[in-house]
Amino acid sequence: MGELQELAMSIPLMLNWGAIKEESMQDEELGKIRADLLKNETNHPSNEGERLLYQGRLVMLRTSAHIPQLLQEFQKNTVGGHSGIQKTYGRLATELYWRGMHKGVEEMVARCEVC
């Protein structure tokens, strides 16, 4: 819970942030971005402690095992769920970023019978 509070995110579920951080730290592509940031040679996301941020949003691997859970929770959440592509994407995009995020939201909403 401490790490979740530290991130100050309004995500409607409990995730294993330690696992997400570890996943991010082990990724070669994100490791290169971190190294470039330390050399100040790039316009990539910013580095805040061990977290990589893009426009203030936590950067996640596009292949993260946590993405399906996030998509499902944001799409089906009782507060603001089943709101279609743009609203679901907007809710996610206030806190998180991964490449292909919009397409993932589109695919999830397309499979939703309620939407």
Tab-separated table of N, CA and C in Angstrom:
chain	number	residue	atom	x	y	z
A	1	MET	N	0.818	-1.191	0.000
A	1	MET	CA	0.000	0.000	0.000
A	1	MET	C	0.862	1.254	0.000
A	2	GLY	N	2.027	1.223	0.659
A	2	GLY	CA	2.896	2.382	0.723
A	2	GLY	C	3.326	2.869	-0.641
A	3	GLU	N	3.699	1.947	-1.527
A	3	GLU	CA	4.130	2.344	-2.862
A	3	GLU	C	2.976	2.927	-3.650
A	4	LEU	N	1.779	2.391	-3.487
A	4	LEU	CA	0.614	2.929	-4.183
A	4	LEU	C	0.360	4.358	-3.731
A	5	GLN	N	0.450	4.612	-2.437
A	5	GLN	CA	0.250	5.966	-1.941
A	5	GLN	C	1.339	6.893	-2.465
A	6	GLU	N	2.559	6.394	-2.560
A	6	GLU	CA	3.666	7.191	-3.054
A	6	GLU	C	3.407	7.640	-4.481
A	7	LEU	N	2.784	6.793	-5.284
A	7	LEU	CA	2.489	7.142	-6.661
A	7	LEU	C	1.306	8.092	-6.756
A	8	ALA	N	0.469	8.142	-5.742
A	8	ALA	CA	-0.705	9.011	-5.688
A	8	ALA	C	-1.602	8.831	-6.905
A	9	MET	N	-1.822	7.602	-7.283
A	9	MET	CA	-2.666	7.312	-8.436
A	9	MET	C	-4.074	6.988	-7.981
A	10	SER	N	-5.010	7.266	-8.860
A	10	SER	CA	-6.397	6.975	-8.550
A	10	SER	C	-6.870	5.746	-9.325
A	11	ILE	N	-6.065	4.709	-9.300
A	11	ILE	CA	-6.407	3.477	-9.998
A	11	ILE	C	-7.362	2.679	-9.114
A	12	PRO	N	-8.470	2.203	-9.684
A	12	PRO	CA	-9.517	1.588	-8.871
A	12	PRO	C	-9.265	0.147	-8.463
A	13	LEU	N	-8.014	-0.277	-8.364
A	13	LEU	CA	-7.721	-1.621	-7.918
A	13	LEU	C	-6.327	-1.658	-7.329
A	14	MET	N	-6.044	-2.724	-6.645
A	14	MET	CA	-4.717	-2.910	-6.067
A	14	MET	C	-3.888	-3.735	-7.031
A	15	LEU	N	-2.771	-3.201	-7.436
A	15	LEU	CA	-1.837	-3.916	-8.274
A	15	LEU	C	-0.565	-4.160	-7.497
A	16	ASN	N	0.200	-5.111	-7.947
A	16	ASN	CA	1.494	-5.375	-7.347
A	16	ASN	C	2.501	-4.427	-7.993
A	17	TRP	N	2.621	-3.208	-7.433
A	17	TRP	CA	3.492	-2.204	-8.013
A	17	TRP	C	4.944	-2.646	-7.981
A	18	GLY	N	5.318	-3.440	-7.002
A	18	GLY	CA	6.684	-3.963	-6.953
A	18	GLY	C	6.972	-4.823	-8.167
A	19	ALA	N	6.010	-5.643	-8.560
A	19	ALA	CA	6.179	-6.503	-9.741
A	19	ALA	C	6.243	-5.662	-11.014
A	20	ILE	N	5.434	-4.615	-11.092
A	20	ILE	CA	5.460	-3.740	-12.261
A	20	ILE	C	6.812	-3.036	-12.351
A	21	LYS	N	7.307	-2.549	-11.217
A	21	LYS	CA	8.608	-1.880	-11.189
A	21	LYS	C	9.714	-2.852	-11.594
A	22	GLU	N	9.692	-4.049	-11.046
A	22	GLU	CA	10.706	-5.059	-11.372
A	22	GLU	C	10.662	-5.408	-12.854
A	23	GLU	N	9.474	-5.568	-13.388
A	23	GLU	CA	9.288	-5.863	-14.808
A	23	GLU	C	9.923	-4.749	-15.653
A	24	SER	N	9.680	-3.515	-15.256
A	24	SER	CA	10.218	-2.360	-15.961
A	24	SER	C	11.740	-2.304	-15.859
A	25	MET	N	12.277	-2.595	-14.685
A	25	MET	CA	13.725	-2.536	-14.466
A	25	MET	C	14.466	-3.592	-15.274
A	26	GLN	N	13.824	-4.710	-15.572
A	26	GLN	CA	14.477	-5.800	-16.294
A	26	GLN	C	14.376	-5.658	-17.800
A	27	ASP	N	13.563	-4.741	-18.283
A	27	ASP	CA	13.361	-4.597	-19.720
A	27	ASP	C	14.534	-3.868	-20.362
A	28	GLU	N	15.064	-4.436	-21.439
A	28	GLU	CA	16.222	-3.882	-22.123
A	28	GLU	C	15.924	-2.517	-22.747
A	29	GLU	N	14.780	-2.389	-23.400
A	29	GLU	CA	14.429	-1.127	-24.062
A	29	GLU	C	14.281	0.007	-23.046
A	30	LEU	N	13.571	-0.239	-21.942
A	30	LEU	CA	13.413	0.795	-20.924
A	30	LEU	C	14.739	1.067	-20.217
A	31	GLY	N	15.598	0.053	-20.109
A	31	GLY	CA	16.932	0.246	-19.534
A	31	GLY	C	17.764	1.203	-20.375
A	32	LYS	N	17.656	1.090	-21.690
A	32	LYS	CA	18.376	2.000	-22.586
A	32	LYS	C	17.856	3.425	-22.412
A	33	ILE	N	16.559	3.574	-22.274
A	33	ILE	CA	15.986	4.902	-22.067
A	33	ILE	C	16.517	5.503	-20.771
A	34	ARG	N	16.571	4.690	-19.710
A	34	ARG	CA	17.106	5.177	-18.430
A	34	ARG	C	18.563	5.613	-18.580
A	35	ALA	N	19.357	4.800	-19.287
A	35	ALA	CA	20.769	5.132	-19.490
A	35	ALA	C	20.907	6.431	-20.280
A	36	ASP	N	20.098	6.613	-21.311
A	36	ASP	CA	20.127	7.846	-22.095
A	36	ASP	C	19.755	9.046	-21.229
A	37	LEU	N	18.782	8.859	-20.353
A	37	LEU	CA	18.372	9.948	-19.467
A	37	LEU	C	19.515	10.363	-18.545
A	38	LEU	N	20.241	9.378	-18.048
A	38	LEU	CA	21.361	9.687	-17.161
A	38	LEU	C	22.449	10.470	-17.887
A	39	LYS	N	22.563	10.260	-19.198
A	39	LYS	CA	23.549	10.990	-20.006
A	39	LYS	C	22.960	12.294	-20.552
A	40	ASN	N	21.671	12.502	-20.341
A	40	ASN	CA	20.957	13.676	-20.873
A	40	ASN	C	21.067	13.769	-22.391
A	41	GLU	N	20.950	12.624	-23.063
A	41	GLU	CA	21.109	12.592	-24.513
A	41	GLU	C	19.803	12.348	-25.259
A	42	THR	N	18.689	12.515	-24.628
A	42	THR	CA	17.462	12.137	-25.297
A	42	THR	C	16.274	12.958	-24.820
A	43	ASN	N	15.211	12.909	-25.583
A	43	ASN	CA	13.948	13.525	-25.193
A	43	ASN	C	12.948	12.465	-24.759
A	44	HIS	N	13.452	11.343	-24.322
A	44	HIS	CA	12.599	10.250	-23.843
A	44	HIS	C	11.878	10.679	-22.570
A	45	PRO	N	11.090	9.787	-22.003
A	45	PRO	CA	10.421	10.094	-20.739
A	45	PRO	C	11.401	10.518	-19.651
A	46	SER	N	10.870	11.117	-18.605
A	46	SER	CA	11.708	11.544	-17.486
A	46	SER	C	11.914	10.387	-16.523
A	47	ASN	N	12.944	10.504	-15.736
A	47	ASN	CA	13.299	9.488	-14.761
A	47	ASN	C	13.083	10.075	-13.376
A	48	GLU	N	12.189	9.468	-12.597
A	48	GLU	CA	11.915	9.938	-11.237
A	48	GLU	C	12.217	8.792	-10.295
A	49	GLY	N	13.383	8.841	-9.679
A	49	GLY	CA	13.799	7.715	-8.848
A	49	GLY	C	13.974	6.499	-9.740
A	50	GLU	N	13.315	5.437	-9.409
A	50	GLU	CA	13.381	4.224	-10.218
A	50	GLU	C	12.226	4.144	-11.214
A	51	ARG	N	11.326	5.124	-11.171
A	51	ARG	CA	10.180	5.114	-12.077
A	51	ARG	C	10.491	5.923	-13.324
A	52	LEU	N	10.016	5.417	-14.434
A	52	LEU	CA	10.131	6.123	-15.698
A	52	LEU	C	8.780	6.768	-15.970
A	53	LEU	N	8.773	8.072	-16.217
A	53	LEU	CA	7.536	8.796	-16.436
A	53	LEU	C	7.532	9.413	-17.828
A	54	TYR	N	6.369	9.425	-18.449
A	54	TYR	CA	6.169	10.092	-19.722
A	54	TYR	C	5.022	11.069	-19.537
A	55	GLN	N	5.310	12.345	-19.659
A	55	GLN	CA	4.329	13.401	-19.423
A	55	GLN	C	3.636	13.210	-18.074
A	56	GLY	N	4.424	12.845	-17.067
A	56	GLY	CA	3.915	12.670	-15.712
A	56	GLY	C	3.208	11.350	-15.460
A	57	ARG	N	3.172	10.478	-16.453
A	57	ARG	CA	2.476	9.186	-16.319
A	57	ARG	C	3.485	8.058	-16.199
A	58	LEU	N	3.166	7.064	-15.389
A	58	LEU	CA	4.034	5.906	-15.202
A	58	LEU	C	4.145	5.115	-16.501
A	59	VAL	N	5.372	4.871	-16.952
A	59	VAL	CA	5.613	4.094	-18.165
A	59	VAL	C	5.629	2.614	-17.811
A	60	MET	N	4.844	1.864	-18.558
A	60	MET	CA	4.788	0.406	-18.381
A	60	MET	C	5.242	-0.257	-19.674
A	61	LEU	N	5.698	-1.483	-19.559
A	61	LEU	CA	6.033	-2.263	-20.747
A	61	LEU	C	4.782	-2.508	-21.561
A	62	ARG	N	4.884	-2.436	-22.858
A	62	ARG	CA	3.708	-2.705	-23.697
A	62	ARG	C	3.314	-4.168	-23.640
A	63	THR	N	4.218	-5.015	-23.148
A	63	THR	CA	3.940	-6.445	-23.016
A	63	THR	C	3.675	-6.853	-21.568
A	64	SER	N	3.444	-5.878	-20.701
A	64	SER	CA	3.247	-6.160	-19.283
A	64	SER	C	2.084	-7.122	-19.045
A	65	ALA	N	2.307	-8.057	-18.169
A	65	ALA	CA	1.257	-9.002	-17.787
A	65	ALA	C	0.132	-8.308	-17.024
A	66	HIS	N	0.353	-7.088	-16.576
A	66	HIS	CA	-0.641	-6.345	-15.794
A	66	HIS	C	-1.628	-5.565	-16.655
A	67	ILE	N	-1.319	-5.385	-17.917
A	67	ILE	CA	-2.169	-4.582	-18.793
A	67	ILE	C	-3.577	-5.161	-18.948
A	68	PRO	N	-3.744	-6.464	-19.187
A	68	PRO	CA	-5.122	-6.974	-19.300
A	68	PRO	C	-5.966	-6.685	-18.060
A	69	GLN	N	-5.377	-6.802	-16.890
A	69	GLN	CA	-6.095	-6.511	-15.651
A	69	GLN	C	-6.462	-5.031	-15.570
A	70	LEU	N	-5.541	-4.161	-15.942
A	70	LEU	CA	-5.823	-2.726	-15.941
A	70	LEU	C	-6.939	-2.385	-16.919
A	71	LEU	N	-6.845	-2.909	-18.141
A	71	LEU	CA	-7.872	-2.634	-19.139
A	71	LEU	C	-9.241	-3.092	-18.661
A	72	GLN	N	-9.285	-4.287	-18.118
A	72	GLN	CA	-10.559	-4.822	-17.640
A	72	GLN	C	-11.109	-3.982	-16.490
A	73	GLU	N	-10.267	-3.621	-15.562
A	73	GLU	CA	-10.724	-2.852	-14.401
A	73	GLU	C	-11.228	-1.467	-14.809
A	74	PHE	N	-10.500	-0.785	-15.665
A	74	PHE	CA	-10.921	0.544	-16.083
A	74	PHE	C	-12.158	0.497	-16.967
A	75	GLN	N	-12.316	-0.560	-17.758
A	75	GLN	CA	-13.479	-0.694	-18.629
A	75	GLN	C	-14.731	-1.091	-17.859
A	76	LYS	N	-14.592	-1.988	-16.894
A	76	LYS	CA	-15.758	-2.548	-16.216
A	76	LYS	C	-15.993	-1.991	-14.825
A	77	ASN	N	-15.197	-1.032	-14.400
A	77	ASN	CA	-15.330	-0.469	-13.069
A	77	ASN	C	-16.716	0.131	-12.884
A	78	THR	N	-17.286	-0.046	-11.690
A	78	THR	CA	-18.634	0.455	-11.423
A	78	THR	C	-18.708	1.974	-11.427
A	79	VAL	N	-17.580	2.634	-11.213
A	79	VAL	CA	-17.556	4.094	-11.252
A	79	VAL	C	-16.922	4.514	-12.576
A	80	GLY	N	-17.750	4.828	-13.547
A	80	GLY	CA	-17.255	5.312	-14.832
A	80	GLY	C	-16.943	4.228	-15.841
A	81	GLY	N	-17.261	2.979	-15.523
A	81	GLY	CA	-16.983	1.896	-16.447
A	81	GLY	C	-17.970	1.862	-17.606
A	82	HIS	N	-17.649	1.080	-18.616
A	82	HIS	CA	-18.468	0.926	-19.821
A	82	HIS	C	-18.767	2.287	-20.449
A	83	SER	N	-17.736	3.117	-20.506
A	83	SER	CA	-17.898	4.484	-21.001
A	83	SER	C	-17.420	4.665	-22.430
A	84	GLY	N	-17.053	3.601	-23.091
A	84	GLY	CA	-16.561	3.722	-24.450
A	84	GLY	C	-15.066	3.945	-24.506
A	85	ILE	N	-14.574	4.068	-25.715
A	85	ILE	CA	-13.129	4.125	-25.944
A	85	ILE	C	-12.499	5.383	-25.352
A	86	GLN	N	-13.003	6.544	-25.719
A	86	GLN	CA	-12.337	7.788	-25.326
A	86	GLN	C	-12.325	8.005	-23.815
A	87	LYS	N	-13.425	7.749	-23.147
A	87	LYS	CA	-13.462	7.963	-21.699
A	87	LYS	C	-12.609	6.938	-20.962
A	88	THR	N	-12.651	5.688	-21.413
A	88	THR	CA	-11.821	4.656	-20.777
A	88	THR	C	-10.345	4.982	-20.985
A	89	TYR	N	-9.995	5.335	-22.216
A	89	TYR	CA	-8.609	5.703	-22.503
A	89	TYR	C	-8.190	6.918	-21.668
A	90	GLY	N	-9.050	7.908	-21.598
A	90	GLY	CA	-8.742	9.110	-20.833
A	90	GLY	C	-8.482	8.817	-19.363
A	91	ARG	N	-9.281	7.918	-18.787
A	91	ARG	CA	-9.087	7.560	-17.379
A	91	ARG	C	-7.748	6.866	-17.180
A	92	LEU	N	-7.394	5.964	-18.078
A	92	LEU	CA	-6.103	5.273	-17.998
A	92	LEU	C	-4.945	6.248	-18.228
A	93	ALA	N	-5.091	7.085	-19.245
A	93	ALA	CA	-3.999	7.958	-19.671
A	93	ALA	C	-3.671	9.063	-18.675
A	94	THR	N	-4.522	9.298	-17.697
A	94	THR	CA	-4.173	10.298	-16.684
A	94	THR	C	-3.058	9.794	-15.779
A	95	GLU	N	-2.890	8.472	-15.689
A	95	GLU	CA	-1.943	7.888	-14.744
A	95	GLU	C	-0.851	7.043	-15.391
A	96	LEU	N	-1.168	6.406	-16.518
A	96	LEU	CA	-0.288	5.377	-17.081
A	96	LEU	C	-0.002	5.627	-18.550
A	97	TYR	N	1.100	5.028	-19.015
A	97	TYR	CA	1.444	5.087	-20.431
A	97	TYR	C	2.150	3.802	-20.828
A	98	TRP	N	1.738	3.257	-21.962
A	98	TRP	CA	2.511	2.213	-22.630
A	98	TRP	C	2.223	2.336	-24.117
A	99	ARG	N	3.198	1.947	-24.922
A	99	ARG	CA	2.998	2.030	-26.363
A	99	ARG	C	1.864	1.102	-26.771
A	100	GLY	N	0.961	1.609	-27.580
A	100	GLY	CA	-0.181	0.823	-28.038
A	100	GLY	C	-1.356	0.844	-27.085
A	101	MET	N	-1.333	1.722	-26.096
A	101	MET	CA	-2.388	1.758	-25.091
A	101	MET	C	-3.752	2.049	-25.720
A	102	HIS	N	-3.830	3.002	-26.625
A	102	HIS	CA	-5.119	3.355	-27.228
A	102	HIS	C	-5.699	2.165	-27.989
A	103	LYS	N	-4.864	1.466	-28.732
A	103	LYS	CA	-5.326	0.295	-29.479
A	103	LYS	C	-5.841	-0.792	-28.530
A	104	GLY	N	-5.166	-0.990	-27.406
A	104	GLY	CA	-5.619	-1.968	-26.418
A	104	GLY	C	-6.994	-1.621	-25.864
A	105	VAL	N	-7.214	-0.342	-25.611
A	105	VAL	CA	-8.519	0.108	-25.125
A	105	VAL	C	-9.575	-0.118	-26.205
A	106	GLU	N	-9.259	0.229	-27.439
A	106	GLU	CA	-10.202	0.018	-28.548
A	106	GLU	C	-10.611	-1.453	-28.650
A	107	GLU	N	-9.632	-2.343	-28.569
A	107	GLU	CA	-9.920	-3.779	-28.676
A	107	GLU	C	-10.775	-4.269	-27.513
A	108	MET	N	-10.490	-3.792	-26.302
A	108	MET	CA	-11.252	-4.198	-25.124
A	108	MET	C	-12.701	-3.741	-25.242
A	109	VAL	N	-12.912	-2.494	-25.633
A	109	VAL	CA	-14.264	-1.963	-25.759
A	109	VAL	C	-15.028	-2.694	-26.878
A	110	ALA	N	-14.340	-3.016	-27.962
A	110	ALA	CA	-14.980	-3.725	-29.068
A	110	ALA	C	-15.489	-5.099	-28.629
A	111	ARG	N	-14.811	-5.714	-27.661
A	111	ARG	CA	-15.235	-7.047	-27.173
A	111	ARG	C	-16.290	-6.955	-26.069
A	112	CYS	N	-16.555	-5.756	-25.561
A	112	CYS	CA	-17.477	-5.588	-24.440
A	112	CYS	C	-18.923	-5.604	-24.943
A	113	GLU	N	-19.714	-6.518	-24.431
A	113	GLU	CA	-21.115	-6.619	-24.831
A	113	GLU	C	-21.961	-5.465	-24.318
A	114	VAL	N	-21.611	-4.894	-23.187
A	114	VAL	CA	-22.362	-3.783	-22.601
A	114	VAL	C	-22.168	-2.511	-23.425
A	115	CYS	N	-20.945	-2.286	-23.895
A	115	CYS	CA	-20.646	-1.063	-24.649
A	115	CYS	C	-21.231	-1.131	-26.039
